[in-house]
Short mmCIF file of C-alpha atoms in Angstrom, two decimals:
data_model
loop_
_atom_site.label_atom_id
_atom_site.label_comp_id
_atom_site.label_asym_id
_atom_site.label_seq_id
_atom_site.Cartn_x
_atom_site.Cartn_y
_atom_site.Cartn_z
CA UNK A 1 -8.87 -12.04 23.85
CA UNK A 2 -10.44 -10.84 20.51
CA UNK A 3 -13.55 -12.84 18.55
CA UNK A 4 -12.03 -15.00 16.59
CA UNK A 5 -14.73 -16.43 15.25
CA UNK A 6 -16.08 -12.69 14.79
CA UNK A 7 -12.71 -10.95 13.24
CA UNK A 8 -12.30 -14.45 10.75
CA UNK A 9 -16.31 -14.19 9.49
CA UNK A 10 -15.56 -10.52 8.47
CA UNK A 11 -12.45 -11.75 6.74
CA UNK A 12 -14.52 -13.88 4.75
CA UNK A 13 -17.36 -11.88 3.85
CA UNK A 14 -14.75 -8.51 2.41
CA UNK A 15 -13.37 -10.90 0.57
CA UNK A 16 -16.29 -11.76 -1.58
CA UNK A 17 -16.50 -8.35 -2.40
CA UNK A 18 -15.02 -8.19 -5.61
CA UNK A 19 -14.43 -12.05 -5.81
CA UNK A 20 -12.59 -13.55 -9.08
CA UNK A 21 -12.99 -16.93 -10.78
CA UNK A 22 -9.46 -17.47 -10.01
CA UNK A 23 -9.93 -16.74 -5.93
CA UNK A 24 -9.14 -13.76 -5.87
CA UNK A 25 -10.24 -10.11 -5.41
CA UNK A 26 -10.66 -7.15 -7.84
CA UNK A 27 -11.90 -4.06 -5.57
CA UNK A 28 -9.97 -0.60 -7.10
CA UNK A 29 -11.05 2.72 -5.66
CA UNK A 30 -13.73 4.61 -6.94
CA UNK A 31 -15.77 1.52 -8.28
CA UNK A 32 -19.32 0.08 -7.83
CA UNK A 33 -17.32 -2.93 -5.58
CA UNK A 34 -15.14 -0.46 -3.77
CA UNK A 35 -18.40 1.01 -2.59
CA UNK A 36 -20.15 -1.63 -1.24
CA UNK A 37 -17.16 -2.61 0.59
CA UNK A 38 -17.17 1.01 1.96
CA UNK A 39 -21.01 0.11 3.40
CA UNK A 40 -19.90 -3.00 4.74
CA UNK A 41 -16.83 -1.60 6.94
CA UNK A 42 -19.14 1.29 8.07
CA UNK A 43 -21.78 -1.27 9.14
CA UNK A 44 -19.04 -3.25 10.96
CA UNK A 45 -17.12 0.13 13.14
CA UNK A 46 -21.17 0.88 13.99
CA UNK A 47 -21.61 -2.62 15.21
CA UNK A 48 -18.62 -1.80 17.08
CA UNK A 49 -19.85 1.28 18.70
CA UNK A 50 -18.02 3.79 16.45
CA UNK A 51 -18.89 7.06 15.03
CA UNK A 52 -18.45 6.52 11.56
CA UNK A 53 -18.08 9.39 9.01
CA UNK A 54 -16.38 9.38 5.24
CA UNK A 55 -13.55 12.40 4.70
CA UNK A 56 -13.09 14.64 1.90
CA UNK A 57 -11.36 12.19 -0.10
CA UNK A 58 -13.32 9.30 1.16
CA UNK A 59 -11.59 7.63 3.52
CA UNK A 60 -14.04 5.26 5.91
CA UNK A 61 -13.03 6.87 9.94
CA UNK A 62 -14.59 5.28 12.68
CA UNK A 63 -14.13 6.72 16.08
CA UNK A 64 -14.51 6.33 20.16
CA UNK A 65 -14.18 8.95 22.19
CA UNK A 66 -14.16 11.14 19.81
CA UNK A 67 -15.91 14.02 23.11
CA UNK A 68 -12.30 13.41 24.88
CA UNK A 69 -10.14 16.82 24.46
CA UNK A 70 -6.72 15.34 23.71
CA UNK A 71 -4.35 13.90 20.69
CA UNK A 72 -5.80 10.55 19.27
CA UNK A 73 -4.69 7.20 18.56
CA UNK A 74 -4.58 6.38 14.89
CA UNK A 75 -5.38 2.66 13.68
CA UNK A 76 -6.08 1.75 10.32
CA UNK A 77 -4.91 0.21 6.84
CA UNK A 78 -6.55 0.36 3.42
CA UNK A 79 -9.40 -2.40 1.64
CA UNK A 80 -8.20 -1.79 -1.75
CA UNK A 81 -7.02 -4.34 -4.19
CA UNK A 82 -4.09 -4.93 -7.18
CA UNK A 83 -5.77 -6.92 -9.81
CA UNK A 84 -6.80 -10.45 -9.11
CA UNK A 85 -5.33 -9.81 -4.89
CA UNK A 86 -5.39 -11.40 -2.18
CA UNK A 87 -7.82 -11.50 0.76
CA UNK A 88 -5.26 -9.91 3.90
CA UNK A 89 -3.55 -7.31 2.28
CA UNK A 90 -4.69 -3.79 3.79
CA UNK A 91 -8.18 -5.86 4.63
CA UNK A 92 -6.51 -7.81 7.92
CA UNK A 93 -5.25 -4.30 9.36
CA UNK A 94 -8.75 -2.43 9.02
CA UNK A 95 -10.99 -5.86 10.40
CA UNK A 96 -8.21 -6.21 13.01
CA UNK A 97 -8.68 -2.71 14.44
CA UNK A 98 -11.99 -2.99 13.98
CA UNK A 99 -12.72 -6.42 16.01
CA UNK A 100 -10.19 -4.42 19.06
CA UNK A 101 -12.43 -1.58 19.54
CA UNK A 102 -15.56 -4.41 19.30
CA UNK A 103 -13.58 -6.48 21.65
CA UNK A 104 -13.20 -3.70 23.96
CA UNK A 105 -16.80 -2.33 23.88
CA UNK A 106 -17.99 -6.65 24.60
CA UNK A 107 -16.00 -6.39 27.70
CA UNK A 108 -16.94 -2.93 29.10
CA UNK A 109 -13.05 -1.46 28.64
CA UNK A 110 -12.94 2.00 28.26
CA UNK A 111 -10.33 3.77 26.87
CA UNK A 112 -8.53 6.97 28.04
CA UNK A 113 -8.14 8.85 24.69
CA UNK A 114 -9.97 9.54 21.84
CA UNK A 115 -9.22 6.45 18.82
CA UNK A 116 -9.76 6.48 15.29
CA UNK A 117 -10.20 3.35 13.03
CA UNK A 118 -9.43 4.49 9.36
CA UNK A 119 -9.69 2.83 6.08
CA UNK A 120 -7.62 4.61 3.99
CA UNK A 121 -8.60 5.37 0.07
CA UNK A 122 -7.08 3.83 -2.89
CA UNK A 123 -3.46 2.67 -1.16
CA UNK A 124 -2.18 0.36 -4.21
CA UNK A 125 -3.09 2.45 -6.56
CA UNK A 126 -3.97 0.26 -9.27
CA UNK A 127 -6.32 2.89 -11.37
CA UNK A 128 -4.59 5.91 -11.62
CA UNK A 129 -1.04 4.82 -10.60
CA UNK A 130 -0.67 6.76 -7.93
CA UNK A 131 -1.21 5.01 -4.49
CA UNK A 132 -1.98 5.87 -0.98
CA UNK A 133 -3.98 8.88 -2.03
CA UNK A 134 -6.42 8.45 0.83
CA UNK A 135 -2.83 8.43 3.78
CA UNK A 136 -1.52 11.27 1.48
CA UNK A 137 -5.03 13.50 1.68
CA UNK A 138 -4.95 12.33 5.62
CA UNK A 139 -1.60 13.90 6.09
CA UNK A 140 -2.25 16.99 4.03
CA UNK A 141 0.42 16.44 1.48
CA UNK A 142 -1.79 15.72 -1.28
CA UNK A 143 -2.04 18.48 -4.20
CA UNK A 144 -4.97 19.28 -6.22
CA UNK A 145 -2.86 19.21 -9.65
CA UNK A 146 -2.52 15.44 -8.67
CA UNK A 147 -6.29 14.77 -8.89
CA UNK A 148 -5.87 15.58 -12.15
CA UNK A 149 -4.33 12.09 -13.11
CA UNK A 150 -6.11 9.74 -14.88
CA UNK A 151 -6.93 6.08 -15.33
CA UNK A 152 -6.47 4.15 -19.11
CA UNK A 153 -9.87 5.75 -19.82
CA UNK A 154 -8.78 9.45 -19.62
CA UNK A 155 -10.98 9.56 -16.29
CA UNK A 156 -9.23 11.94 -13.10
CA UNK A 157 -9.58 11.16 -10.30
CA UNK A 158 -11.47 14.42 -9.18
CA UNK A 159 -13.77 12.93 -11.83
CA UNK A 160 -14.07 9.82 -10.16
CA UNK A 161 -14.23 11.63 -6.70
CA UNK A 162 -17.39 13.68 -8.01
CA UNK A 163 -19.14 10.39 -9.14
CA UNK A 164 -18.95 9.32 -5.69
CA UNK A 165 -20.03 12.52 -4.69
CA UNK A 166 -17.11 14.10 -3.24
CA UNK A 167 -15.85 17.68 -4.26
CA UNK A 168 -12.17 17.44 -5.22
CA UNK A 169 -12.00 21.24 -4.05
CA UNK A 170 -12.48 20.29 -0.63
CA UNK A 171 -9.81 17.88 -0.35
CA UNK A 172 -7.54 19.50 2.47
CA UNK A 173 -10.40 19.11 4.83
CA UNK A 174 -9.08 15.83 5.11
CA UNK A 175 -6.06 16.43 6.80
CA UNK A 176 -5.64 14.61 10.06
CA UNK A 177 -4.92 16.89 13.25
CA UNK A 178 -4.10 16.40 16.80
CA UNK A 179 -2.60 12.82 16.83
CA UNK A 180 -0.87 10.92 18.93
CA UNK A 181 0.33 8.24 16.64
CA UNK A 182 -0.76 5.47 14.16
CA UNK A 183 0.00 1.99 14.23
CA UNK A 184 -0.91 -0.24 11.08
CA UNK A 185 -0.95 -3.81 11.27
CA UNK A 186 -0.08 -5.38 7.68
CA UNK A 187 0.64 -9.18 6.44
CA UNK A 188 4.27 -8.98 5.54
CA UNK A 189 4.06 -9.85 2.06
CA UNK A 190 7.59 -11.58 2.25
CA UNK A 191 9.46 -14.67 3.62
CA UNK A 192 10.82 -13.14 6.76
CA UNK A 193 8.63 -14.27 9.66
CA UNK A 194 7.90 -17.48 7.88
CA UNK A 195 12.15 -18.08 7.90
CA UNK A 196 12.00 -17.27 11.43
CA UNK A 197 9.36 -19.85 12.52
CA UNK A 198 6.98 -16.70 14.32
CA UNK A 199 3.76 -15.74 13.54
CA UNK A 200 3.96 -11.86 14.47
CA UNK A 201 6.83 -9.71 13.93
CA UNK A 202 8.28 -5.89 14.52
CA UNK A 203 8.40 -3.52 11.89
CA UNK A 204 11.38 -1.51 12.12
CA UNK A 205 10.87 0.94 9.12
CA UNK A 206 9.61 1.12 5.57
CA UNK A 207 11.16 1.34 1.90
CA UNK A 208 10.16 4.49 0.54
CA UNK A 209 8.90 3.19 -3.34
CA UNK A 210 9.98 5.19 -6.07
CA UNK A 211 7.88 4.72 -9.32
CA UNK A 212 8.70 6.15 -12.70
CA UNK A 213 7.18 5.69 -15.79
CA UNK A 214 9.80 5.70 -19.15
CA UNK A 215 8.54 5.80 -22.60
CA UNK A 216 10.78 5.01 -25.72
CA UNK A 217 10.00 6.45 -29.04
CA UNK A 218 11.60 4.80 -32.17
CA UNK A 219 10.04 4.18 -35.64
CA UNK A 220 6.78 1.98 -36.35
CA UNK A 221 7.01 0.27 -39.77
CA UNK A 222 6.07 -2.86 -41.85
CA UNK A 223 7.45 -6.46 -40.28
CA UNK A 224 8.31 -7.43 -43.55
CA UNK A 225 9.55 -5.09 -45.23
CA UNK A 226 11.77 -3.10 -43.03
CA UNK A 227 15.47 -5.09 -42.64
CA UNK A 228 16.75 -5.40 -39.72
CA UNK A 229 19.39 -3.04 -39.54
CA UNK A 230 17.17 0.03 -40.36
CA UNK A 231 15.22 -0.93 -37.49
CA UNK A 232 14.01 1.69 -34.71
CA UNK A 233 12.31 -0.86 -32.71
CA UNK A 234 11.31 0.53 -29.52
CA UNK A 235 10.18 -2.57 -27.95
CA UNK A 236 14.12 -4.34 -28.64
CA UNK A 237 14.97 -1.22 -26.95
CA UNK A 238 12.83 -1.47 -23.72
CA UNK A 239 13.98 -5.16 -23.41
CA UNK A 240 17.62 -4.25 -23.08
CA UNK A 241 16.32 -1.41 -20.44
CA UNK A 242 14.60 -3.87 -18.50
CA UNK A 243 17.26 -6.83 -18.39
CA UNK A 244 19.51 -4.05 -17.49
CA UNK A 245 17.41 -2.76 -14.49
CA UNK A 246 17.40 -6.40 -12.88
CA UNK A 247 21.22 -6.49 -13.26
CA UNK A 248 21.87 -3.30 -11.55
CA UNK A 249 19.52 -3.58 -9.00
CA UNK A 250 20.95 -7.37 -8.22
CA UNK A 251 24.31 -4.99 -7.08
CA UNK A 252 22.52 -3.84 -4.01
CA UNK A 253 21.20 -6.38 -1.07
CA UNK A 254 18.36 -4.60 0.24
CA UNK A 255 17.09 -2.94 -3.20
CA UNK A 256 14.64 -4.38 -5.62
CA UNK A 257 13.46 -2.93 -9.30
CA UNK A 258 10.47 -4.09 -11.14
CA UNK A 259 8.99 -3.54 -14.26
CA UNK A 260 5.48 -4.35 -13.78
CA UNK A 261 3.43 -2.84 -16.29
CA UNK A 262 4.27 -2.48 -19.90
CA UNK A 263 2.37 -1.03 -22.78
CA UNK A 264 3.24 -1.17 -26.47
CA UNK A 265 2.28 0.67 -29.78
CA UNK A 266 0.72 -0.05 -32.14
CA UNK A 267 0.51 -3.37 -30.83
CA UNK A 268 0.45 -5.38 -34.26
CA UNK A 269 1.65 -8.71 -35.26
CA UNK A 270 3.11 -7.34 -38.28
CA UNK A 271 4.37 -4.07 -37.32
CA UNK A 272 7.51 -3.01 -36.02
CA UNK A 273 6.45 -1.31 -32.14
CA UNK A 274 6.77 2.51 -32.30
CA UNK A 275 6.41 2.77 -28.98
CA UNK A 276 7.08 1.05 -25.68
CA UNK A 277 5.94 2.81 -21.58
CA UNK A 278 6.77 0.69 -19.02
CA UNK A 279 6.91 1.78 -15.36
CA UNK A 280 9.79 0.84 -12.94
CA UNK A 281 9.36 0.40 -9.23
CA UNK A 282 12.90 1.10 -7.38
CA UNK A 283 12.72 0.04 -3.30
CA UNK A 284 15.14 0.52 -0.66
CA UNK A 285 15.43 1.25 3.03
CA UNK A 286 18.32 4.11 2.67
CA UNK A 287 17.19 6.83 0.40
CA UNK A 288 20.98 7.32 -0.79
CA UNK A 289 21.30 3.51 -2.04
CA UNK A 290 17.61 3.83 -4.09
CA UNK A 291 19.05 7.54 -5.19
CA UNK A 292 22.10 5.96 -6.61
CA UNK A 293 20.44 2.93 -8.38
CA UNK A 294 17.71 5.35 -9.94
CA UNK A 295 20.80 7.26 -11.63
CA UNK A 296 22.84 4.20 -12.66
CA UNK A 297 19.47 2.96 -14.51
CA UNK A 298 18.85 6.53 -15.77
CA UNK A 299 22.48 6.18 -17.19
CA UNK A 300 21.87 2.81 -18.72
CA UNK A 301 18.38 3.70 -20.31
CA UNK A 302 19.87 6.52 -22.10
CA UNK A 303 23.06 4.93 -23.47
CA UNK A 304 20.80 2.08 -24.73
CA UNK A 305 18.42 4.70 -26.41
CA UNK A 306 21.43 6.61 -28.08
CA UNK A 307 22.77 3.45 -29.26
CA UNK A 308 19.47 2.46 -31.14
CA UNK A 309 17.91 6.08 -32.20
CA UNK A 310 15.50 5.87 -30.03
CA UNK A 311 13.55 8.65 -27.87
CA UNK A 312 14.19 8.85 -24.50
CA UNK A 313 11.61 10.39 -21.99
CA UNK A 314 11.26 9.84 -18.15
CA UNK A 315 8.52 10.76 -15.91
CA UNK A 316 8.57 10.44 -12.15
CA UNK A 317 5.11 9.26 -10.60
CA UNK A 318 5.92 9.32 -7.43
CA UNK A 319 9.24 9.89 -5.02
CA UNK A 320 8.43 8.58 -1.06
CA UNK A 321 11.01 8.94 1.06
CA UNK A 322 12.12 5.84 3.90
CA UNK A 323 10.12 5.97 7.71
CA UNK A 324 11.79 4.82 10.60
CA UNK A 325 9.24 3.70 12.98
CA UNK A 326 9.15 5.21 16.27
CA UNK A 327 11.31 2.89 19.04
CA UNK A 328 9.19 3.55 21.92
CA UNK A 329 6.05 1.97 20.34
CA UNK A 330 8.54 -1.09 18.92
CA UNK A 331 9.47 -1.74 22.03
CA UNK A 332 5.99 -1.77 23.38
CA UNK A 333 4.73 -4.00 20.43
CA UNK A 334 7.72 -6.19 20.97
CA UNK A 335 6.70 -6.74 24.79
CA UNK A 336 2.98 -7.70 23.38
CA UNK A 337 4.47 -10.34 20.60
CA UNK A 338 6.65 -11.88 24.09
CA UNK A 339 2.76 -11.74 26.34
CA UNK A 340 1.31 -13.77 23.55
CA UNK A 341 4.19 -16.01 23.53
CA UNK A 342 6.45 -15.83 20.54
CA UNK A 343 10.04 -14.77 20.15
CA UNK A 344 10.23 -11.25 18.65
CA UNK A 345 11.79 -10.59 15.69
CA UNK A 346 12.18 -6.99 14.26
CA UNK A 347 12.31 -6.88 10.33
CA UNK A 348 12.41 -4.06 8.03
CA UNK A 349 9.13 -3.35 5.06
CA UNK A 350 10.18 -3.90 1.51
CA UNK A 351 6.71 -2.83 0.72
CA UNK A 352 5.27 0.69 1.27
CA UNK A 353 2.01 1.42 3.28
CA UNK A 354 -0.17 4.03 4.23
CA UNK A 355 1.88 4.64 7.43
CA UNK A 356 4.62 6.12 5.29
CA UNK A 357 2.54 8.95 4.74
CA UNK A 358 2.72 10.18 8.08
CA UNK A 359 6.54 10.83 8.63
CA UNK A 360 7.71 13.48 10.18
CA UNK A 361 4.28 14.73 11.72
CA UNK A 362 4.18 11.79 14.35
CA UNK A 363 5.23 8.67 15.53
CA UNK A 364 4.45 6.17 13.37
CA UNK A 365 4.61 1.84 13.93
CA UNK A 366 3.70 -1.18 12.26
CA UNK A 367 2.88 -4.84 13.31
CA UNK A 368 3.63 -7.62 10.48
CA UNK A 369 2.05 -10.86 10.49
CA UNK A 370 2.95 -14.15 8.79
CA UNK A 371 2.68 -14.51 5.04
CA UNK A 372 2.85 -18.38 3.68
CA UNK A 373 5.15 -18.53 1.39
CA UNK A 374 5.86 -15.36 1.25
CA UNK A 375 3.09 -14.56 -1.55
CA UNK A 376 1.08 -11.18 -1.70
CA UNK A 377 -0.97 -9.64 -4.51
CA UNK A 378 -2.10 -12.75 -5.77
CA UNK A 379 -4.99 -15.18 -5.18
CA UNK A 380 -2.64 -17.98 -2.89
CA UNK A 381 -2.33 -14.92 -0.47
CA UNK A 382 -2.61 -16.48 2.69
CA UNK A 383 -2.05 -15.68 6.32
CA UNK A 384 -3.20 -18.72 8.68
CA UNK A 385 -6.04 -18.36 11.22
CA UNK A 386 -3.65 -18.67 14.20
CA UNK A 387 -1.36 -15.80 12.76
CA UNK A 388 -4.57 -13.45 12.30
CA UNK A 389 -5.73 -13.72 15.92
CA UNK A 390 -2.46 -13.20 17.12
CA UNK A 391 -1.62 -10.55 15.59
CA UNK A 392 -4.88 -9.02 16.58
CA UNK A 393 -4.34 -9.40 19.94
CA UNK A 394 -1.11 -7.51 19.72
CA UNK A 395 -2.73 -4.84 18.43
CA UNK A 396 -5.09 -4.96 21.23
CA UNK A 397 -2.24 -5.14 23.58
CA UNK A 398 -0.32 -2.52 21.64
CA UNK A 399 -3.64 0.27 21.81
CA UNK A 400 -3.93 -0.40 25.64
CA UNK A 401 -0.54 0.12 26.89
CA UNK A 402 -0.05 3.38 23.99
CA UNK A 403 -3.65 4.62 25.90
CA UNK A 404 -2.46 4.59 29.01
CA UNK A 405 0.60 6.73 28.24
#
């Protein structure tokens, strides 16, 4: 069985890493916390009995057997933050796969084929908005115009790459090659597992996220002096959007929408708002139901523009397609959850992950674990001691049987 006491410790001590008054953690990518973090997990795959090197992008890879002449197991997860996060999300999957390969080395197992332990760069994408750029470099799908983005502060991230001493040019060097598979395992972030009275569950594929940015343009002017029915208010206008984008979204069962970040110009108590971006986060497992629902609010957005003379422009930040995790390793995953003896349960992710990244270049799986409540990205994050170990030992489980294949 895995160190508990070992894999809980390291829990503990990430977490302070970017610690807020409120409990929770602020650790973005490319930031004096993010890098300490970064020393701590290389210090931790060493202790381990990893090789540990940082990519092109800077992703953290630690790796056994890396002498062995054949495709490699891929574990790994990310140790970013949202603002004010919890301590499991992303952080559970890369000390998890971490404490295997140390519980392996403390008991003199050695495994067949080369494995690689990978912390993945900036997954949530809270700076630039523009996540999983670490996965995205890993799988070689990640374009040097997109390094270009920046944060609030007009800062790229190639910028923000060279301050951490990393040339943006070199960026495809990253790119993962002769893999097996990768298996990620991830607190659920929902109400699933918890419903269903089991700690550990299946993943059976993920939500490709689609995130666009829409900006409405109408007329700033004086509070007071402006009547009401000359008004070009662009914030009225983004409110109708954005009650309409919950209503349309509640048409489909396995969709979601959210607005989660909103911006407004000139920001005054006494002026009328000129301006209004908000971005829009559209979820769903089949591609054609999200496709349809991005068009119905595309629809609604412009007909409520129109109707109050107001500019219209949308932006597409990103566009990930669904992943279908591969059966074989669900099955084998499955038979671990029954070994440590809970009912399995297969459930699909409403949230994406770095795993997404890899579809179509090989077989991909994921292991969820219990999340109370169902609450992620916030400070009462929690996933219980009992959950964490099992889950660990899955993965354990889960890396032995997929080396001996």
């Amino acid at each position: 069985m895995i160190n508990e006491e070992r894999l809980l410790l390291h829990l503990a001590e990430l977490a302070k890493i970017g610690s807020t008054p409120e409990g929770g953690v602020n650790r973005f990518s490319f930031t004096a916390e993010e890098m300490v973090a970064n020393l701590y997990i290389k210090q931790l795959m060493e202790a381990a009995g990893m090789t540990v090197s940082t990519d092109a992008i800077g992703n953290i890879i630690g790796e056994v057997n890396s002498h062995i002449d054949a495709p490699a197991i891929v574990l790994g997860s990310h140790i970013d933050t949202v603002p004010n996060g919890g301590h499991y999300d992303g952080a559970l999957g890369v000390l998890s796969a971490i404490e295997v390969i140390h519980t392996l080395q403390d008991n003199n197992i050695l495994l067949k084929r080369p494995v690689k332990v990978i912390a993945f760069k900036d997954e949530e994408g809270t700076r630039f908005q523009f996540g999983m750029i670490g996965s995205r470099a890993a799988a070689g799908t990640l374009q040097l115009e997109e390094l270009q983005r920046t944060d609030e502060e007009g800062i790229s991230i190639a910028e923000a790459m060279q301050q951490d001493g990393l040339d943006a040019a070199n960026v495809a060097d990253a790119k993962l090659s002769n893999v097996e598979c990768y298996v990620e395992l991830h607190i659920e972030q929902g109400k699933v597992l918890e419903k269903a009275g089991v700690g550990v569950g299946v993943v059976t594929g993920i939500a490709g996220p689609l995130w666009q940015q829409i900006t409405l343009t109408g007329t700033a002017e004086h509070a007071g002096a402006t009547p009401m029915a000359l008004r070009q208010d662009a914030l009225v206008g983004a409110s109708l959007i954005i009650a309409k984008i919950e209503e349309l979204a509640r048409q489909y069962p396995a969709a979601v929408a959210t607005v989660g970040k909103l911006s407004v110009s000139p920001n005054g108590v006494n002026v009328i708002p000129g301006e209004v971006t908000f971005t829009v986060d559209i979820r769903d497992i089949e591609e054609e139901v999200r496709n349809v629902l991005e068009q119905e609010i595309h629809h609604a957005a412009q007909a409520i523009a129109q109707e109050r003379q107001l500019t219209l422009s949308i932006e597409t930040l990103q566009r990930v397609a669904p992943v279908k995790c591969d059966a074989e390793i669900q099955q084998i995953i499955a038979q671990a959850i029954e070994d440590n003896g809970q009912q399995v349960v297969h459930l699909p992710s409403g949230a994406g992950h770095d795993a997404m990244q890899f579809n179509g270049q090989f077989p991909v799986a994921m292991i969820f674990v219990r999340s109370k409540d169902g609450i992620s990205h916030n400070p009462k994050e929690f996933t219980s001691a009992e959950d964490i170990i099992t889950g660990a030992n899955v993965l354990k489980q889960t890396l032995l049987e997929l080396d001996q294949k």
